[in-house]
Amino acid sequence: MDPLEPDVFTTKTKELTPAEKQKLEEQDKRGLVSEFKANKLEIDAQRNWDIFYKRNETRFFKDRHWTTREFQELLDQPETEGGKRNLFEVGCGVGNLVFPLLEEQKNYKNSGDRFYFYACDFSPRAVDFVRSNPLYDPEQITAFQCDITTQQVHENIAPGSLDVCTLIFVLSAIHPHKFQDVVVNLWKLLKPGGLVLFRDYGLYDMAQLRFKPGNKISDNLYVRQDGTRSYFYSEQEVAQLFVENGFEVITNAYVHRRTLNLKEGIDVPRIFLQGKFRKKST
């Protein structure tokens, strides 16, 4: 995918065309996913992600070299008494963020103040891929399996010890009833003034409009064919989620991005939501 033009940042929700409104209305024609199926998707969530990584291994997601462009905090390192700062990647997958970031830091001017990385994923298989990567070094990275909506994470990371948490295309795969559990966990792990760097699917993104009838679980929540789920966020609800759980908003906006799929020859308009949230000191 090649970008056609610069990204546009806005807090204004996309206005739907009549054709787009019709697509959303058609999604409701067969009703919502049954309560039984919705509950089963929650029960099988870990299994479905493990099967995903069994099928795709390390091939599906591209390395996220864009993260340091969007989040300069990943490279700009303030002076710290203890040297390295601590960064936690939630939903690390097979390491598409953490390993490129590790390589970039090696070539960056403030090499003495690098991060120590923690990385977790819901899928045990994904964590195995991270640990088997040639770049994996326990002196620089600790990868572990955990359900970030539970208290498991606190067995691996001390409270108030993190400088930065990344939550990039992760929260949308979790049931909305558990969003708050995730944010509260991150608040507990971060130092006062620590940051959450967030990016995920925005409301009325192309991927949301493409879902067919029979895939809708609830408002803005859908199930893919492989059983994994995807949620699409409004700017207001993400801001509220963090503010109500001890964070202040630094930035929070929709990112409108147009890309060209060269293989299919089509213009692909995408909408993401991107934000930076700081843990309040008091």
Short mmCIF file of C-alpha atoms in Angstrom, two decimals:
data_model
loop_
_atom_site.label_atom_id
_atom_site.label_comp_id
_atom_site.label_asym_id
_atom_site.label_seq_id
_atom_site.Cartn_x
_atom_site.Cartn_y
_atom_site.Cartn_z
CA MET A 1 0.00 0.00 0.00
CA ASP A 2 1.47 3.34 -1.07
CA PRO A 3 0.10 6.62 0.38
CA LEU A 4 -1.51 8.90 -2.20
CA GLU A 5 -1.34 12.09 -0.12
CA PRO A 6 -0.38 13.28 3.39
CA ASP A 7 -2.45 12.04 6.31
CA VAL A 8 -5.22 14.36 7.49
CA PHE A 9 -5.79 14.71 11.26
CA THR A 10 -9.20 15.85 12.48
CA THR A 11 -11.52 15.53 15.48
CA LYS A 12 -14.56 15.63 13.21
CA THR A 13 -16.36 12.34 12.60
CA LYS A 14 -16.66 11.32 8.96
CA GLU A 15 -19.91 12.32 7.28
CA LEU A 16 -21.41 9.32 5.54
CA THR A 17 -22.61 9.41 1.95
CA PRO A 18 -26.06 7.95 1.18
CA ALA A 19 -24.36 4.83 -0.23
CA GLU A 20 -22.30 4.40 2.95
CA LYS A 21 -25.37 4.84 5.14
CA GLN A 22 -27.06 2.13 3.10
CA LYS A 23 -24.13 -0.23 3.70
CA LEU A 24 -24.46 0.23 7.46
CA GLU A 25 -28.21 -0.29 7.30
CA GLU A 26 -27.75 -3.51 5.31
CA GLN A 27 -25.49 -4.86 8.08
CA ASP A 28 -28.55 -4.93 10.35
CA LYS A 29 -30.78 -6.86 7.94
CA ARG A 30 -29.94 -10.24 9.46
CA GLY A 31 -29.86 -8.86 12.98
CA LEU A 32 -27.00 -9.06 15.43
CA VAL A 33 -24.88 -12.13 16.04
CA SER A 34 -26.77 -14.37 18.48
CA GLU A 35 -25.98 -14.05 22.18
CA PHE A 36 -24.78 -17.68 22.17
CA LYS A 37 -22.33 -17.02 19.32
CA ALA A 38 -21.18 -13.72 20.86
CA ASN A 39 -20.43 -15.48 24.17
CA LYS A 40 -18.63 -18.29 22.33
CA LEU A 41 -16.44 -15.75 20.51
CA GLU A 42 -15.40 -14.36 23.89
CA ILE A 43 -14.66 -17.82 25.27
CA ASP A 44 -12.71 -18.82 22.15
CA ALA A 45 -10.88 -15.50 21.70
CA GLN A 46 -7.46 -16.82 22.66
CA ARG A 47 -7.91 -19.98 20.58
CA ASN A 48 -8.96 -17.95 17.52
CA TRP A 49 -5.86 -15.72 17.75
CA ASP A 50 -3.63 -18.74 18.26
CA ILE A 51 -5.09 -20.34 15.12
CA PHE A 52 -4.54 -17.03 13.30
CA TYR A 53 -0.81 -17.11 14.13
CA LYS A 54 -0.60 -20.83 13.36
CA ARG A 55 -1.96 -20.14 9.87
CA ASN A 56 -0.11 -16.88 9.14
CA GLU A 57 3.03 -17.32 11.28
CA THR A 58 5.11 -14.12 10.87
CA ARG A 59 3.83 -13.23 7.39
CA PHE A 60 0.57 -11.33 7.97
CA PHE A 61 1.53 -8.02 9.59
CA LYS A 62 4.21 -5.74 8.18
CA ASP A 63 6.89 -4.28 10.43
CA ARG A 64 5.63 -1.01 11.91
CA HIS A 65 8.44 1.34 10.98
CA TRP A 66 5.91 4.21 10.93
CA THR A 67 5.53 4.24 14.70
CA THR A 68 8.59 6.39 15.36
CA ARG A 69 7.33 8.92 12.81
CA GLU A 70 3.92 9.16 14.49
CA PHE A 71 5.19 8.81 18.05
CA GLN A 72 8.52 10.63 18.42
CA GLU A 73 8.43 9.68 22.11
CA LEU A 74 9.69 6.26 21.06
CA LEU A 75 13.04 7.79 20.13
CA ASP A 76 13.30 11.04 22.08
CA GLN A 77 14.67 9.95 25.43
CA PRO A 78 14.86 12.46 28.29
CA GLU A 79 17.63 12.20 30.84
CA THR A 80 16.85 9.52 33.44
CA GLU A 81 18.67 8.69 36.64
CA GLY A 82 18.59 4.96 35.99
CA GLY A 83 19.59 5.03 32.32
CA LYS A 84 17.12 2.91 30.38
CA ARG A 85 13.42 3.63 30.50
CA ASN A 86 10.77 0.92 30.37
CA LEU A 87 8.36 0.44 27.47
CA PHE A 88 5.51 -2.08 27.38
CA GLU A 89 3.99 -3.21 24.09
CA VAL A 90 0.52 -4.60 24.63
CA GLY A 91 -0.52 -7.08 21.95
CA CYS A 92 2.95 -7.54 20.49
CA GLY A 93 1.92 -10.18 17.94
CA VAL A 94 5.11 -11.55 16.40
CA GLY A 95 7.18 -8.45 17.21
CA ASN A 96 6.38 -6.14 14.27
CA LEU A 97 6.77 -3.07 16.47
CA VAL A 98 9.29 -4.04 19.10
CA PHE A 99 12.02 -5.43 16.83
CA PRO A 100 12.06 -2.53 14.31
CA LEU A 101 12.10 -0.14 17.27
CA LEU A 102 14.98 -2.01 18.85
CA GLU A 103 16.95 -1.77 15.60
CA GLU A 104 16.19 1.94 15.21
CA GLN A 105 17.32 2.66 18.75
CA LYS A 106 20.67 1.02 18.10
CA ASN A 107 21.32 3.60 15.39
CA TYR A 108 19.93 6.57 17.33
CA LYS A 109 22.10 9.25 18.90
CA ASN A 110 20.94 8.73 22.51
CA SER A 111 21.97 5.07 22.47
CA GLY A 112 22.86 5.15 26.17
CA ASP A 113 19.29 5.84 27.25
CA ARG A 114 17.45 3.13 25.37
CA PHE A 115 14.26 1.45 26.48
CA TYR A 116 14.03 -1.90 28.13
CA PHE A 117 11.08 -3.62 26.44
CA TYR A 118 8.26 -5.66 27.85
CA ALA A 119 5.97 -7.30 25.29
CA CYS A 120 2.86 -9.41 25.83
CA ASP A 121 0.27 -11.09 23.67
CA PHE A 122 -2.92 -13.05 24.28
CA SER A 123 -1.68 -15.79 21.92
CA PRO A 124 0.98 -18.16 23.31
CA ARG A 125 1.99 -18.98 19.74
CA ALA A 126 2.66 -15.31 18.95
CA VAL A 127 4.89 -15.00 22.03
CA ASP A 128 6.80 -18.11 20.91
CA PHE A 129 7.50 -16.38 17.57
CA VAL A 130 8.84 -13.32 19.42
CA ARG A 131 11.10 -15.41 21.63
CA SER A 132 12.46 -17.37 18.64
CA ASN A 133 13.34 -14.21 16.70
CA PRO A 134 17.14 -13.86 16.26
CA LEU A 135 16.89 -10.31 17.66
CA TYR A 136 15.32 -11.49 20.91
CA ASP A 137 17.67 -10.77 23.79
CA PRO A 138 16.46 -11.19 27.41
CA GLU A 139 18.80 -8.37 28.41
CA GLN A 140 16.71 -6.04 26.26
CA ILE A 141 13.27 -7.67 25.98
CA THR A 142 10.94 -9.71 28.16
CA ALA A 143 8.08 -11.31 26.21
CA PHE A 144 5.27 -13.11 27.98
CA GLN A 145 1.75 -14.40 27.37
CA CYS A 146 -1.07 -12.71 29.23
CA ASP A 147 -4.68 -11.58 29.04
CA ILE A 148 -4.30 -7.81 29.50
CA THR A 149 -7.91 -7.55 30.73
CA THR A 150 -7.01 -9.58 33.85
CA GLN A 151 -4.51 -9.21 36.70
CA GLN A 152 -1.98 -11.54 35.01
CA VAL A 153 0.17 -8.66 33.77
CA HIS A 154 1.04 -7.63 37.34
CA GLU A 155 2.88 -10.93 37.80
CA ASN A 156 5.38 -9.80 35.15
CA ILE A 157 5.68 -6.02 35.55
CA ALA A 158 5.93 -4.02 38.77
CA PRO A 159 3.38 -1.28 39.45
CA GLY A 160 4.49 2.25 38.66
CA SER A 161 7.54 1.07 36.71
CA LEU A 162 6.72 1.93 33.08
CA ASP A 163 7.47 5.10 31.13
CA VAL A 164 5.53 4.26 27.96
CA CYS A 165 2.82 1.78 26.96
CA THR A 166 1.85 1.19 23.34
CA LEU A 167 -1.70 0.14 22.51
CA ILE A 168 -1.62 -0.13 18.74
CA PHE A 169 -4.40 -2.02 16.93
CA VAL A 170 -5.00 -4.07 20.07
CA LEU A 171 -7.93 -2.68 22.05
CA SER A 172 -10.29 -3.14 19.08
CA ALA A 173 -9.83 -6.94 19.32
CA ILE A 174 -11.11 -6.93 22.91
CA HIS A 175 -14.76 -6.85 23.96
CA PRO A 176 -15.92 -3.28 24.79
CA HIS A 177 -17.03 -4.42 28.26
CA LYS A 178 -13.33 -4.93 29.06
CA PHE A 179 -11.87 -1.71 27.63
CA GLN A 180 -11.83 -0.10 31.06
CA ASP A 181 -10.04 -3.10 32.61
CA VAL A 182 -7.20 -2.62 30.10
CA VAL A 183 -6.83 1.11 30.71
CA VAL A 184 -6.91 0.69 34.49
CA ASN A 185 -4.17 -1.95 34.26
CA LEU A 186 -1.99 0.39 32.23
CA TRP A 187 -2.60 3.21 34.71
CA LYS A 188 -1.36 0.96 37.53
CA LEU A 189 1.77 -0.01 35.60
CA LEU A 190 2.79 3.48 34.48
CA LYS A 191 4.84 5.97 36.47
CA PRO A 192 3.15 9.32 37.13
CA GLY A 193 3.47 11.24 33.87
CA GLY A 194 3.86 8.02 31.88
CA LEU A 195 2.36 7.80 28.39
CA VAL A 196 -0.03 5.55 26.52
CA LEU A 197 0.46 5.73 22.74
CA PHE A 198 -2.76 4.63 21.05
CA ARG A 199 -3.72 3.85 17.45
CA ASP A 200 -6.68 1.80 16.27
CA TYR A 201 -9.61 1.65 13.84
CA GLY A 202 -11.69 4.81 13.57
CA LEU A 203 -15.44 5.06 13.22
CA TYR A 204 -16.66 4.49 9.64
CA ASP A 205 -13.31 3.20 8.44
CA MET A 206 -13.49 1.34 5.13
CA ALA A 207 -13.12 -1.97 6.97
CA GLN A 208 -16.27 -1.25 8.99
CA LEU A 209 -18.31 -0.38 5.92
CA ARG A 210 -17.20 -3.60 4.19
CA PHE A 211 -18.69 -5.97 6.75
CA LYS A 212 -21.61 -7.99 5.42
CA PRO A 213 -24.90 -8.78 7.18
CA GLY A 214 -24.43 -11.43 9.86
CA ASN A 215 -21.09 -10.11 11.15
CA LYS A 216 -22.30 -7.42 13.55
CA ILE A 217 -22.08 -8.26 17.26
CA SER A 218 -23.16 -4.87 18.64
CA ASP A 219 -22.75 -1.19 17.76
CA ASN A 220 -19.38 -0.78 15.99
CA LEU A 221 -18.27 -4.31 16.99
CA TYR A 222 -17.91 -7.02 14.33
CA VAL A 223 -16.61 -10.56 13.91
CA ARG A 224 -14.32 -11.49 11.04
CA GLN A 225 -14.50 -14.81 9.21
CA ASP A 226 -11.68 -16.23 11.33
CA GLY A 227 -13.53 -15.52 14.59
CA THR A 228 -11.39 -12.54 15.63
CA ARG A 229 -13.23 -9.33 16.44
CA SER A 230 -12.83 -5.70 15.46
CA TYR A 231 -14.21 -2.53 17.06
CA PHE A 232 -14.32 0.95 15.49
CA TYR A 233 -13.81 3.96 17.76
CA SER A 234 -15.15 7.48 17.93
CA GLU A 235 -12.78 10.20 19.10
CA GLN A 236 -15.09 11.13 21.97
CA GLU A 237 -15.37 7.64 23.46
CA VAL A 238 -11.60 7.07 23.49
CA ALA A 239 -11.02 10.42 25.17
CA GLN A 240 -13.69 9.60 27.76
CA LEU A 241 -12.26 6.13 28.37
CA PHE A 242 -8.85 7.53 29.31
CA VAL A 243 -9.98 10.69 31.13
CA GLU A 244 -12.36 8.74 33.37
CA ASN A 245 -9.53 6.39 34.35
CA GLY A 246 -6.83 8.79 35.47
CA PHE A 247 -5.30 10.12 32.23
CA GLU A 248 -5.13 13.48 30.52
CA VAL A 249 -5.43 13.83 26.76
CA ILE A 250 -2.34 15.17 24.98
CA THR A 251 -3.57 14.49 21.44
CA ASN A 252 -6.53 12.48 20.13
CA ALA A 253 -7.78 12.64 16.55
CA TYR A 254 -8.96 10.72 13.53
CA VAL A 255 -6.30 10.03 10.91
CA HIS A 256 -7.65 10.00 7.36
CA ARG A 257 -5.25 8.15 5.10
CA ARG A 258 -5.64 7.37 1.41
CA THR A 259 -3.59 4.52 0.03
CA LEU A 260 -3.39 2.83 -3.34
CA ASN A 261 -3.61 -0.94 -3.57
CA LEU A 262 -1.35 -1.45 -6.57
CA LYS A 263 -2.31 -5.11 -6.93
CA GLU A 264 -6.02 -4.35 -7.26
CA GLY A 265 -5.61 -0.83 -8.63
CA ILE A 266 -8.03 0.72 -6.14
CA ASP A 267 -7.97 3.79 -3.92
CA VAL A 268 -8.38 2.72 -0.30
CA PRO A 269 -9.53 5.43 2.16
CA ARG A 270 -8.73 4.49 5.76
CA ILE A 271 -9.69 6.08 9.06
CA PHE A 272 -7.70 5.42 12.21
CA LEU A 273 -7.86 6.98 15.65
CA GLN A 274 -4.56 8.09 17.14
CA GLY A 275 -3.89 9.51 20.58
CA LYS A 276 -1.38 10.17 23.34
CA PHE A 277 -2.56 10.00 26.94
CA ARG A 278 -0.57 10.91 30.05
CA LYS A 279 -1.07 9.42 33.50
CA LYS A 280 -1.98 12.23 35.88
CA SER A 281 0.60 12.89 38.59
CA THR A 282 -2.04 13.37 41.27
#
